[in-house]
């Protein structure tokens, strides 16, 4: 059995195989400030004031419009605060950061769990072997009531990665390269399992980067075989056990990649699979750089950026915005002197959250501007009409901020 | 579940922006949403003026591609469409349609059915009859689980019914 077949077999109480339609019991249901209020409305319409299936297994996070930027958002947040009070639910208010990261940091899930939530990138939980799925209002409202959701068991693609990254090349470059090869529908209705020596050596931050961008290939979920630091992380959780595929697992397709020669990668407007070597774009003028998001907002991501920015200044006329994924990340970055580097370099640092992943956060672009972002999507209109968004690693983003034009980090 | 109705034909790749334009996303009232169903298509005006409750949409491949907005199936259902027949459905649209109780069925030879024909669709058996031409076809039914949810009138009704 593949990892997803194992997880769904446990959660449905039957032995499942790909293509089956099943009901699965859920281990956690998440909603956020955006989308969450609609869930509450549907919940109340259908179930009145009935108790949720299990208050321990529902979490609310505020990560998008934080703190509230207008009255509508403020009201929406209060709808959730009130619902959390009524039902006795955990709520992580505006000072905490991105939901999925909070879920991991607070040990709210264990490998093998199934989580659904209102964000499109819930599947980054695959980084620790959790099956996370982004779903719509109706699914989440129903799940809060019954603790169940229906699924079609996906088949699985296996991706094996070996080789040694060159300096300033890492997980983001690898996943951009994989998206380039598989295209935006390459994993449609399927799961992915990542393995191989390169993956085995990855820390949590890198694993999250990889798993988060499975969405950009239309995949249901991407799992990363547990090893190294992750095993320690999992080991700290009570009765948690890593979950791996059975040797008899059947895969749809197997891809192999070697990263020895991989150069820094960049996704050009307006699709995450429009990927080129950073070198090919050297010199392209950039107005703003964003380092953060659920894909690259962890401490290790910020640390690479700080290494490059240390003692340097952002190019005059360019705006650099840095946003840690969570408060825990922010505190560590302060303790280790990263904020100092960023501030003296001329960066704007804002409070932890999703920030410039999507509209709703300060930093929107004018129609003719260009931005290099460490986020995961660059669809047209996502950050301002017509603006050009390029996706790259924290290293490429930092190098670009210094030069004011797209720059290979090796050249700094 | 058998539906009998008049056909509205649409082409391939009808995306969620054609089904329900993004500028109406802030609308919460379902009756209001219904007024904008299919407004992004070239047939917006006649659809709004001539649609009768019980009508059926027949479309090409990848119906409902684009964003994950649940507004899209909600708007067409509230407008009075009882069933959508398409060569294929985008994944999220399919899930949303099932969840809100909008009947859907896949059918390969959609070109056989003409705009304005009367058709009868049996969701359970997949039998599709063009009452105008008297021809009978077979479509690909949804899974048993999806059918149960649609029959209940959507996921939330379904969950409310089961113990
Ligand atoms: S950073 Fe973007 S994709 Fe990630 S959780 Fe936030 S809104 Fe979703």
Coordinates of C-alpha atoms and ligand atoms in Angstrom, one line a residue:
Chain A
X1 CA 0.0 0.0 0.0
X2 CA 1.1 3.6 -0.7
X3 CA 1.2 6.1 2.2
X4 CA -2.2 7.6 1.3
X5 CA -3.8 4.1 1.0
X6 CA -2.5 3.3 4.5
X7 CA -3.8 6.5 5.9
X8 CA -7.2 6.2 4.3
X9 CA -7.5 2.5 5.3
X10 CA -7.0 3.4 8.9
X11 CA -9.4 6.4 8.8
X12 CA -12.1 4.5 7.0
X13 CA -11.8 1.2 8.7
X14 CA -11.6 -0.7 5.4
X15 CA -8.7 -1.7 3.2
X16 CA -8.9 0.9 0.4
X17 CA -7.2 1.2 -3.0
X18 CA -6.8 4.0 -5.4
X19 CA -10.0 5.0 -7.1
X20 CA -12.3 4.0 -4.1
X21 CA -14.7 6.5 -2.8
X22 CA -14.7 6.5 1.0
X23 CA -15.7 8.3 4.2
X24 CA -12.8 9.0 6.5
X25 CA -12.7 10.1 10.1
X26 CA -10.8 13.3 10.5
X27 CA -8.2 14.1 13.1
X28 CA -8.3 17.9 12.7
X29 CA -10.5 20.4 11.0
X30 CA -9.0 23.9 10.4
X31 CA -10.5 27.2 9.3
X32 CA -9.1 30.6 9.0
X33 CA -10.1 34.3 9.0
X34 CA -10.7 34.0 5.3
X35 CA -13.4 31.5 4.4
X36 CA -14.0 30.6 8.1
X37 CA -16.9 33.1 8.5
X38 CA -18.7 31.4 5.6
X39 CA -18.2 28.0 7.2
X40 CA -19.8 29.3 10.4
X41 CA -22.7 30.7 8.4
X42 CA -23.3 27.3 6.7
X43 CA -22.9 25.5 10.0
X44 CA -25.5 27.6 11.7
X45 CA -27.9 27.3 8.8
X46 CA -27.9 23.5 8.8
X47 CA -27.0 22.6 12.3
X48 CA -28.2 25.5 14.4
X49 CA -26.3 25.6 17.6
X50 CA -25.5 21.9 17.7
X51 CA -22.2 21.0 19.3
X52 CA -19.3 20.4 17.0
X53 CA -18.2 16.7 16.8
X54 CA -15.2 17.3 19.0
X55 CA -13.9 20.8 20.1
X56 CA -10.4 19.4 20.6
X57 CA -10.2 18.6 16.9
X58 CA -11.1 21.9 15.5
X59 CA -8.7 24.8 15.2
X60 CA -9.1 28.4 14.0
X61 CA -6.2 30.5 12.8
X62 CA -6.0 34.1 11.8
X63 CA -3.3 34.4 9.2
X64 CA -4.5 36.3 6.2
X65 CA -5.9 39.7 7.0
X66 CA -4.1 40.4 10.2
X67 CA -4.7 42.6 12.1
X68 CA -8.0 43.4 10.4
X69 CA -7.6 46.0 7.7
X70 CA -11.2 47.1 7.4
X71 CA -14.6 46.8 9.1
X72 CA -15.7 43.8 7.0
X73 CA -12.6 41.8 8.0
X74 CA -12.9 42.9 11.6
X75 CA -16.5 41.7 11.7
X76 CA -15.6 38.4 10.1
X77 CA -12.9 37.8 12.7
X78 CA -15.4 38.5 15.4
X79 CA -17.8 35.9 14.0
X80 CA -15.0 33.4 14.4
X81 CA -14.0 34.6 17.9
X82 CA -17.6 34.3 19.0
X83 CA -18.0 30.8 17.5
X84 CA -14.8 29.7 19.2
X85 CA -16.2 30.9 22.5
X86 CA -19.6 29.3 22.0
X87 CA -18.1 26.0 21.0
X88 CA -14.9 26.0 23.1
X89 CA -12.5 25.8 20.2
X90 CA -8.9 26.6 20.0
X91 CA -8.3 30.0 18.3
X92 CA -4.9 31.4 17.3
X93 CA -5.5 35.1 17.0
X94 CA -3.7 37.7 14.9
X95 CA -0.3 37.5 16.6
X96 CA 0.4 33.8 15.8
X97 CA 1.1 33.3 12.1
X98 CA 0.2 30.8 9.3
X99 CA -2.3 28.1 10.2
X100 CA -0.5 25.0 8.9
X101 CA 2.8 26.0 10.5
X102 CA 1.0 26.6 13.8
X103 CA -0.6 23.2 13.5
X104 CA 2.9 21.6 13.1
X105 CA 4.7 23.7 15.8
X106 CA 2.0 23.1 18.4
X107 CA 1.9 19.3 17.8
X108 CA -1.8 19.4 16.9
X109 CA -1.2 16.5 14.4
X110 CA 0.8 13.4 14.2
X111 CA 2.0 11.4 11.1
X112 CA -0.9 9.4 9.6
X113 CA -3.5 11.9 10.6
X114 CA -6.0 13.4 8.2
X115 CA -6.7 17.2 8.3
X116 CA -8.9 19.3 6.2
X117 CA -9.0 23.1 6.2
X118 CA -10.0 26.1 4.2
X119 CA -6.6 26.9 2.7
X120 CA -5.5 25.6 -0.7
X121 CA -2.1 24.6 0.7
X122 CA -3.2 22.4 3.6
X123 CA -1.2 19.7 1.9
X124 CA 2.1 21.1 3.1
X125 CA 1.4 19.0 6.2
X126 CA 2.6 16.1 4.0
X127 CA 6.0 17.3 5.1
X128 CA 5.5 15.4 8.4
X129 CA 3.4 12.6 6.9
X130 CA 0.0 14.1 7.6
X131 CA -2.6 14.0 4.9
X132 CA -3.8 17.6 4.6
X133 CA -6.5 18.7 2.2
X134 CA -7.8 22.1 1.3
X135 CA -11.6 22.1 0.9
X136 CA -14.6 24.3 0.4
X137 CA -17.1 25.8 2.9
X138 CA -19.6 22.9 2.7
X139 CA -17.0 20.2 3.4
X140 CA -15.6 22.1 6.4
X141 CA -19.0 22.9 7.8
X142 CA -20.0 19.2 7.5
X143 CA -16.7 18.0 9.0
X144 CA -17.1 20.2 12.0
X145 CA -20.5 18.6 12.7
X146 CA -19.7 15.0 11.9
X147 CA -15.9 14.7 12.0
X148 CA -16.0 13.1 8.6
X149 CA -15.4 13.9 5.0
X150 CA -15.6 11.9 1.7
X151 CA -12.6 11.3 -0.5
X152 CA -11.6 9.6 -3.7
X153 CA -8.5 7.7 -2.9
X154 CA -5.8 9.0 -5.2
X155 CA -3.2 6.9 -7.0
X156 CA 0.4 7.9 -6.3
X157 CA 3.4 9.2 -8.2
X158 CA 6.9 8.5 -6.8
X159 CA 9.6 11.0 -7.1
X160 CA 13.2 10.0 -6.2
X161 CA 15.8 12.7 -5.8
X162 CA 19.5 12.2 -5.4
X163 CA 22.7 14.3 -5.6
X164 CA 24.1 17.1 -3.6
X165 CA 22.9 20.7 -3.9
X166 CA 25.4 23.4 -4.9
X167 CA 25.7 26.4 -2.6
X168 CA 22.6 28.6 -2.6
X169 CA 20.6 26.0 -4.4
X170 CA 18.0 24.1 -2.3
X171 CA 14.5 22.8 -1.8
X172 CA 12.7 25.7 -3.6
X173 CA 14.9 25.4 -6.7
X174 CA 14.2 21.6 -6.7
X175 CA 10.5 21.9 -6.4
X176 CA 10.3 24.6 -9.1
X177 CA 12.2 22.4 -11.4
X178 CA 9.9 19.5 -10.6
X179 CA 6.8 21.7 -11.3
X180 CA 8.5 22.7 -14.6
X181 CA 8.8 19.0 -15.6
X182 CA 5.4 17.8 -14.4
X183 CA 3.4 21.0 -15.3
X184 CA 0.5 22.5 -13.4
X185 CA -1.7 19.5 -14.0
X186 CA 1.0 16.8 -13.7
X187 CA -0.3 15.4 -10.4
X188 CA -4.0 15.9 -11.0
X189 CA -6.1 13.7 -8.7
X190 CA -2.9 12.0 -7.4
X191 CA -0.7 11.9 -4.4
X192 CA 3.1 12.2 -4.6
X193 CA 5.7 10.4 -2.5
X194 CA 9.1 12.1 -2.4
X195 CA 12.2 10.0 -1.4
X196 CA 15.9 9.6 -2.1
X197 CA 19.1 10.6 -0.5
X198 CA 18.6 14.4 -1.2
X199 CA 15.2 14.4 0.4
X200 CA 16.4 12.3 3.4
X201 CA 18.8 15.0 4.4
X202 CA 16.3 17.7 4.3
X203 CA 15.3 19.6 7.4
X204 CA 11.6 20.4 8.3
X205 CA 11.7 23.8 6.5
X206 CA 12.9 22.3 3.2
X207 CA 10.4 19.5 3.5
X208 CA 7.6 22.0 3.9
X209 CA 8.8 24.0 0.9
X210 CA 8.6 20.8 -1.2
X211 CA 5.3 19.6 0.1
X212 CA 3.6 23.0 -0.2
X213 CA 4.1 23.2 -3.9
X214 CA 2.3 19.9 -4.7
X215 CA -0.7 22.1 -5.0
X216 CA 0.9 23.8 -8.0
X217 CA 0.9 20.5 -9.8
X218 CA -2.8 19.9 -8.9
X219 CA -1.8 17.1 -6.6
X220 CA -4.0 16.0 -3.7
X221 CA -1.1 15.6 -1.3
X222 CA 2.7 15.1 -1.3
X223 CA 4.4 13.0 1.4
X224 CA 8.0 13.1 2.3
X225 CA 9.5 9.9 3.6
X226 CA 10.3 10.5 7.2
X227 CA 14.0 10.5 8.2
X228 CA 16.7 12.5 10.1
X229 CA 15.5 15.6 11.9
X230 CA 11.9 14.7 11.2
X231 CA 12.2 11.4 13.1
X232 CA 13.4 13.4 16.1
X233 CA 10.6 15.8 15.7
X234 CA 8.0 13.0 15.5
X235 CA 9.7 11.2 18.3
X236 CA 8.9 14.0 20.7
X237 CA 5.2 13.5 20.1
X238 CA 3.5 11.0 22.3
X239 CA 2.9 7.6 20.5
X240 CA 3.6 9.2 17.2
X241 CA 5.1 6.9 14.6
X242 CA 6.4 7.8 11.2
X243 CA 4.4 6.4 8.3
X244 CA 6.0 4.9 5.2
X245 CA 4.8 3.1 2.1
X246 CA 4.7 -0.7 2.1
X247 CA 7.2 -2.3 -0.2
X248 CA 4.4 -3.7 -2.4
X249 CA 3.1 -0.2 -3.1
X250 CA 2.0 0.4 -6.6
X251 CA 2.9 3.7 -8.3
X252 CA 1.4 5.3 -11.3
X253 CA 4.7 6.8 -12.5
X254 CA 8.2 7.1 -11.1
X255 CA 10.4 10.1 -11.7
X256 CA 14.1 10.5 -10.9
X257 CA 15.9 13.7 -10.4
X258 CA 19.5 14.5 -9.7
X259 CA 20.4 17.9 -8.2
X260 CA 24.2 17.9 -8.7
X261 CA 23.9 20.2 -11.6
X262 CA 20.8 22.1 -10.6
X263 CA 21.0 25.9 -10.9
X264 CA 18.8 28.4 -9.1
X265 CA 15.4 28.3 -10.6
X266 CA 12.7 30.9 -11.1
X267 CA 9.1 30.7 -12.2
X268 CA 8.1 33.5 -14.5
X269 CA 4.8 35.2 -14.9
X270 CA 2.1 34.0 -14.9
X271 CA 2.3 30.3 -14.1
X272 CA 4.3 28.3 -11.6
X273 CA 5.4 25.9 -14.3
X274 CA 6.9 28.6 -16.5
X275 CA 10.3 27.9 -14.9
X276 CA 13.8 29.0 -16.1
X277 CA 17.3 29.1 -14.8
X278 CA 17.7 32.4 -12.8
X279 CA 20.7 33.1 -15.0
X280 CA 18.5 33.4 -18.1
X281 CA 16.6 36.3 -16.5
X282 CA 19.6 38.1 -15.0
X283 CA 19.2 41.8 -15.2
X284 CA 15.3 41.9 -15.3
X285 CA 14.3 44.9 -13.2
X286 CA 12.4 44.2 -10.0
X287 CA 10.4 46.7 -7.9
X288 CA 9.7 44.6 -4.9
X289 CA 10.9 41.4 -3.2
X290 CA 8.9 39.3 -0.8
X291 CA 10.5 36.7 1.5
X292 CA 7.9 34.7 3.4
X293 CA 4.7 32.6 3.0
X294 CA 3.9 29.1 4.0
X295 CA 6.4 27.9 1.4
X296 CA 9.5 29.8 2.5
X297 CA 8.7 31.6 5.8
X298 CA 10.6 29.4 8.2
X299 CA 13.6 30.3 10.3
X300 CA 16.0 28.4 7.9
X301 CA 14.6 30.3 5.0
X302 CA 15.1 33.7 6.7
X303 CA 18.6 32.6 7.7
X304 CA 19.7 32.0 4.2
X305 CA 18.4 35.4 3.2
X306 CA 20.2 37.0 6.2
X307 CA 23.5 35.4 5.2
X308 CA 23.3 37.1 1.8
X309 CA 21.9 40.4 3.1
X310 CA 24.4 40.7 6.0
X311 CA 26.3 44.0 5.9
X312 CA 24.6 44.9 2.6
X313 CA 21.8 47.4 1.6
X314 CA 18.8 46.8 -0.5
X315 CA 19.0 48.6 -3.8
X316 CA 17.5 52.1 -3.5
X317 CA 14.1 52.2 -5.1
X318 CA 13.4 48.5 -4.5
X319 CA 11.2 47.4 -1.6
X320 CA 12.1 44.3 0.4
X321 CA 9.3 42.8 2.6
X322 CA 10.1 40.0 5.0
X323 CA 7.5 38.1 6.9
X324 CA 8.2 35.2 9.2
X325 CA 5.6 32.3 8.9
X326 CA 4.9 32.3 12.7
X327 CA 5.7 34.1 15.9
X328 CA 7.9 31.2 17.0
X329 CA 10.0 31.8 13.8
X330 CA 10.0 35.5 14.4
X331 CA 11.3 35.2 18.0
X332 CA 14.0 32.9 16.9
X333 CA 15.0 35.3 14.1
X334 CA 15.2 38.1 16.7
X335 CA 17.2 36.1 19.1
X336 CA 19.7 35.1 16.4
X337 CA 20.2 38.6 15.1
X338 CA 18.4 38.2 11.8
X339 CA 16.1 41.1 12.4
X340 CA 19.1 43.4 12.9
X341 CA 20.5 42.3 9.5
X342 CA 17.2 42.8 7.8
X343 CA 16.5 46.2 9.3
X344 CA 20.0 47.6 8.6
X345 CA 19.7 46.3 5.0
X346 CA 16.6 48.4 4.6
X347 CA 13.9 45.7 4.7
X348 CA 10.3 46.2 5.9
X349 CA 9.4 43.4 8.4
X350 CA 5.8 42.8 9.2
X351 CA 4.0 40.6 11.6
X352 CA 3.9 36.8 11.0
X353 CA 1.3 35.5 8.6
X354 CA 0.6 34.7 4.9
X355 CA 1.3 38.3 3.9
X356 CA 2.0 38.8 0.2
X357 CA 0.9 35.4 -0.9
X358 CA -2.3 36.9 -2.0
X359 CA -4.2 40.3 -2.0
X360 CA -5.3 41.4 1.4
X361 CA -2.0 42.4 2.8
X362 CA -0.1 45.7 2.4
X363 CA 2.4 45.6 -0.4
X364 CA 0.2 45.1 -3.4
X365 CA 1.8 46.0 -6.7
X366 CA 1.0 48.6 -9.3
X367 CA -0.1 47.1 -12.7
X368 CA 3.3 47.5 -14.4
X369 CA 5.5 46.4 -11.5
X370 CA 7.5 43.3 -11.0
X371 CA 8.1 41.3 -7.8
X372 CA 10.3 38.3 -6.9
X373 CA 8.5 36.3 -4.3
X374 CA 9.3 33.2 -2.3
X375 CA 5.6 32.2 -2.3
X376 CA 4.0 29.4 -4.3
X377 CA 1.7 31.0 -6.9
X378 CA 2.1 33.7 -9.5
X379 CA -1.3 33.7 -11.3
X380 CA -2.2 36.9 -13.0
X381 CA -4.0 39.4 -10.8
X382 CA -3.1 37.6 -7.6
X383 CA -1.2 40.6 -6.3
X384 CA -2.5 43.4 -8.3
X385 CA -3.7 43.7 -11.8
X386 CA -1.2 42.8 -14.4
X387 CA 1.8 42.8 -12.0
X388 CA 4.6 40.4 -12.9
X389 CA 5.3 37.9 -10.2
X390 CA 8.4 35.7 -10.2
X391 CA 8.7 32.8 -7.8
X392 CA 12.2 31.9 -6.4
X393 CA 14.1 30.8 -3.4
X394 CA 15.0 33.0 -0.4
X395 CA 18.6 33.1 -1.6
X396 CA 17.6 34.3 -5.1
X397 CA 15.1 36.8 -3.6
X398 CA 17.8 38.3 -1.2
X399 CA 20.4 38.6 -4.0
X400 CA 17.8 40.2 -6.2
X401 CA 16.9 42.7 -3.4
X402 CA 20.5 43.8 -3.2
X403 CA 21.0 44.2 -7.0
X404 CA 17.6 45.6 -7.9
X405 CA 17.5 43.2 -10.8
X406 CA 17.0 39.4 -10.9
X407 CA 20.3 37.9 -9.7
X408 CA 21.7 34.5 -9.2
X409 CA 22.7 34.3 -5.5
X410 CA 26.1 32.9 -6.4
X411 CA 27.0 36.3 -7.9
X412 CA 26.8 38.1 -4.6
Chain B
X1 CA -33.2 10.5 -9.7
X2 CA -34.7 11.3 -13.1
X3 CA -34.6 14.7 -14.6
X4 CA -36.5 15.8 -17.7
X5 CA -35.8 19.2 -19.1
X6 CA -34.9 21.5 -22.0
X7 CA -31.2 21.7 -23.0
X8 CA -28.9 24.7 -22.9
X9 CA -25.8 23.9 -24.8
X10 CA -22.4 25.3 -23.9
X11 CA -18.9 24.5 -25.2
X12 CA -15.6 23.2 -23.8
X13 CA -13.7 24.6 -20.8
X14 CA -16.5 26.7 -19.4
X15 CA -14.6 28.1 -16.4
X16 CA -15.9 29.3 -13.0
X17 CA -15.6 32.9 -14.1
X18 CA -18.0 32.3 -17.0
X19 CA -20.4 30.4 -14.7
X20 CA -20.1 33.0 -11.9
X21 CA -18.0 36.1 -12.5
X22 CA -15.5 36.9 -9.7
X23 CA -16.9 40.3 -9.1
X24 CA -20.0 38.8 -7.5
X25 CA -18.0 36.8 -5.0
X26 CA -19.0 39.0 -2.0
X27 CA -22.7 38.2 -2.5
X28 CA -23.9 35.8 0.2
X29 CA -27.6 35.6 -0.7
X30 CA -28.2 32.6 -2.8
X31 CA -31.2 34.1 -4.7
X32 CA -28.9 37.0 -5.6
X33 CA -26.2 34.7 -6.8
X34 CA -28.8 33.0 -9.1
X35 CA -29.2 36.2 -11.0
X36 CA -25.6 36.0 -12.2
X37 CA -25.5 32.4 -13.2
X38 CA -23.7 31.9 -16.6
X39 CA -23.3 35.7 -16.8
X40 CA -19.7 35.4 -18.1
X41 CA -20.8 33.3 -21.1
X42 CA -21.9 34.7 -24.5
X43 CA -25.4 33.4 -23.8
X44 CA -25.8 35.5 -20.6
X45 CA -28.8 37.5 -21.7
X46 CA -30.9 34.7 -23.1
X47 CA -30.0 32.5 -20.2
X48 CA -31.2 35.1 -17.7
X49 CA -34.4 35.9 -19.7
X50 CA -35.5 32.5 -20.9
X51 CA -34.3 30.0 -18.3
X52 CA -37.0 27.8 -16.8
X53 CA -36.7 25.8 -13.6
X54 CA -36.0 22.3 -14.5
X55 CA -33.7 23.1 -17.5
X56 CA -30.5 21.1 -18.1
X57 CA -27.1 22.3 -19.1
X58 CA -25.1 20.2 -21.6
X59 CA -21.5 21.2 -22.0
X60 CA -18.2 20.0 -23.4
X61 CA -15.0 19.0 -21.6
X62 CA -13.6 20.4 -18.3
X63 CA -16.8 22.1 -17.2
X64 CA -16.2 24.3 -14.1
X65 CA -12.4 24.6 -14.4
X66 CA -10.8 27.6 -12.7
X67 CA -11.2 28.6 -9.2
X68 CA -12.6 26.6 -6.3
X69 CA -15.6 28.9 -5.7
X70 CA -18.6 27.1 -4.5
X71 CA -20.7 30.0 -5.9
X72 CA -20.5 28.5 -9.4
X73 CA -22.6 25.4 -8.8
X74 CA -24.8 27.2 -6.2
X75 CA -25.7 29.9 -8.7
X76 CA -26.7 27.6 -11.5
X77 CA -28.7 25.4 -9.1
X78 CA -30.5 28.3 -7.5
X79 CA -31.2 29.7 -11.0
X80 CA -33.2 26.5 -11.7
X81 CA -30.8 24.2 -13.5
X82 CA -31.5 20.7 -12.2
X83 CA -28.7 18.8 -13.9
X84 CA -25.4 19.4 -15.8
X85 CA -24.4 16.9 -18.4
X86 CA -20.8 17.3 -19.6
X87 CA -18.0 15.4 -21.4
X88 CA -15.9 16.0 -18.2
X89 CA -15.9 18.1 -15.1
X90 CA -13.1 19.9 -13.4
X91 CA -12.2 18.2 -10.1
X92 CA -13.2 20.9 -7.7
X93 CA -16.4 21.8 -9.5
X94 CA -17.4 18.1 -9.4
X95 CA -16.8 18.0 -5.7
X96 CA -18.7 21.2 -5.0
X97 CA -21.6 20.2 -7.2
X98 CA -22.0 16.9 -5.3
X99 CA -21.7 18.7 -2.0
X100 CA -24.4 21.3 -2.8
X101 CA -26.7 18.7 -4.4
X102 CA -26.5 19.7 -8.0
X103 CA -26.9 16.6 -10.2
X104 CA -24.1 16.0 -12.6
X105 CA -23.3 13.2 -15.1
X106 CA -20.5 12.6 -17.6
X107 CA -21.4 11.9 -21.2
X108 CA -18.9 11.4 -24.0
X109 CA -21.1 12.3 -27.1
X110 CA -22.5 15.6 -26.0
X111 CA -22.4 16.8 -29.6
X112 CA -25.4 14.5 -30.3
X113 CA -27.6 16.6 -28.2
X114 CA -28.8 19.9 -29.6
X115 CA -29.6 23.2 -28.0
X116 CA -33.3 23.3 -27.1
X117 CA -33.8 19.5 -27.2
X118 CA -35.8 17.9 -24.4
X119 CA -33.8 15.2 -22.6
X120 CA -34.3 12.8 -19.8
X121 CA -31.5 11.8 -17.6
X122 CA -31.4 9.0 -15.1
X123 CA -28.6 9.7 -12.7
X124 CA -28.5 6.3 -11.2
X125 CA -28.4 4.1 -14.4
X126 CA -26.7 6.7 -16.6
X127 CA -29.5 6.5 -19.2
X128 CA -29.8 9.6 -21.2
X129 CA -32.7 9.9 -23.7
X130 CA -33.1 12.7 -26.2
X131 CA -36.9 13.0 -26.3
X132 CA -36.7 15.3 -29.3
X133 CA -34.7 12.8 -31.5
X134 CA -35.9 9.7 -29.6
X135 CA -32.3 8.5 -29.3
X136 CA -31.0 6.8 -26.2
X137 CA -27.5 7.0 -24.9
X138 CA -25.6 6.0 -21.8
X139 CA -23.6 8.4 -19.6
X140 CA -21.0 7.6 -16.9
X141 CA -22.7 7.8 -13.5
X142 CA -21.0 9.2 -10.5
X143 CA -19.9 6.9 -7.6
X144 CA -22.5 5.4 -5.3
X145 CA -21.3 7.7 -2.5
X146 CA -21.6 10.8 -4.6
X147 CA -25.0 9.8 -5.7
X148 CA -26.2 9.4 -2.1
X149 CA -25.0 12.9 -1.3
X150 CA -26.7 14.4 -4.3
X151 CA -29.9 12.5 -3.6
X152 CA -30.0 13.9 -0.1
X153 CA -29.8 17.4 -1.6
X154 CA -26.2 17.9 -0.7
X155 CA -23.6 17.1 1.9
X156 CA -25.0 19.0 4.8
X157 CA -28.5 17.5 4.4
X158 CA -26.9 14.1 4.1
X159 CA -24.9 14.5 7.3
X160 CA -27.9 15.8 9.1
X161 CA -29.9 12.7 8.0
X162 CA -27.4 10.0 9.0
X163 CA -27.0 9.3 12.7
Ligands
LIG1 S1 0.9 31.7 2.5 FE1 -0.7 31.6 0.9 S2 -0.9 29.5 0.3 FE2 0.2 29.6 2.2 S3 -1.3 29.3 3.8 FE3 -1.1 31.5 3.5 S4 -2.6 32.0 1.9 FE4 -2.4 29.8 1.9

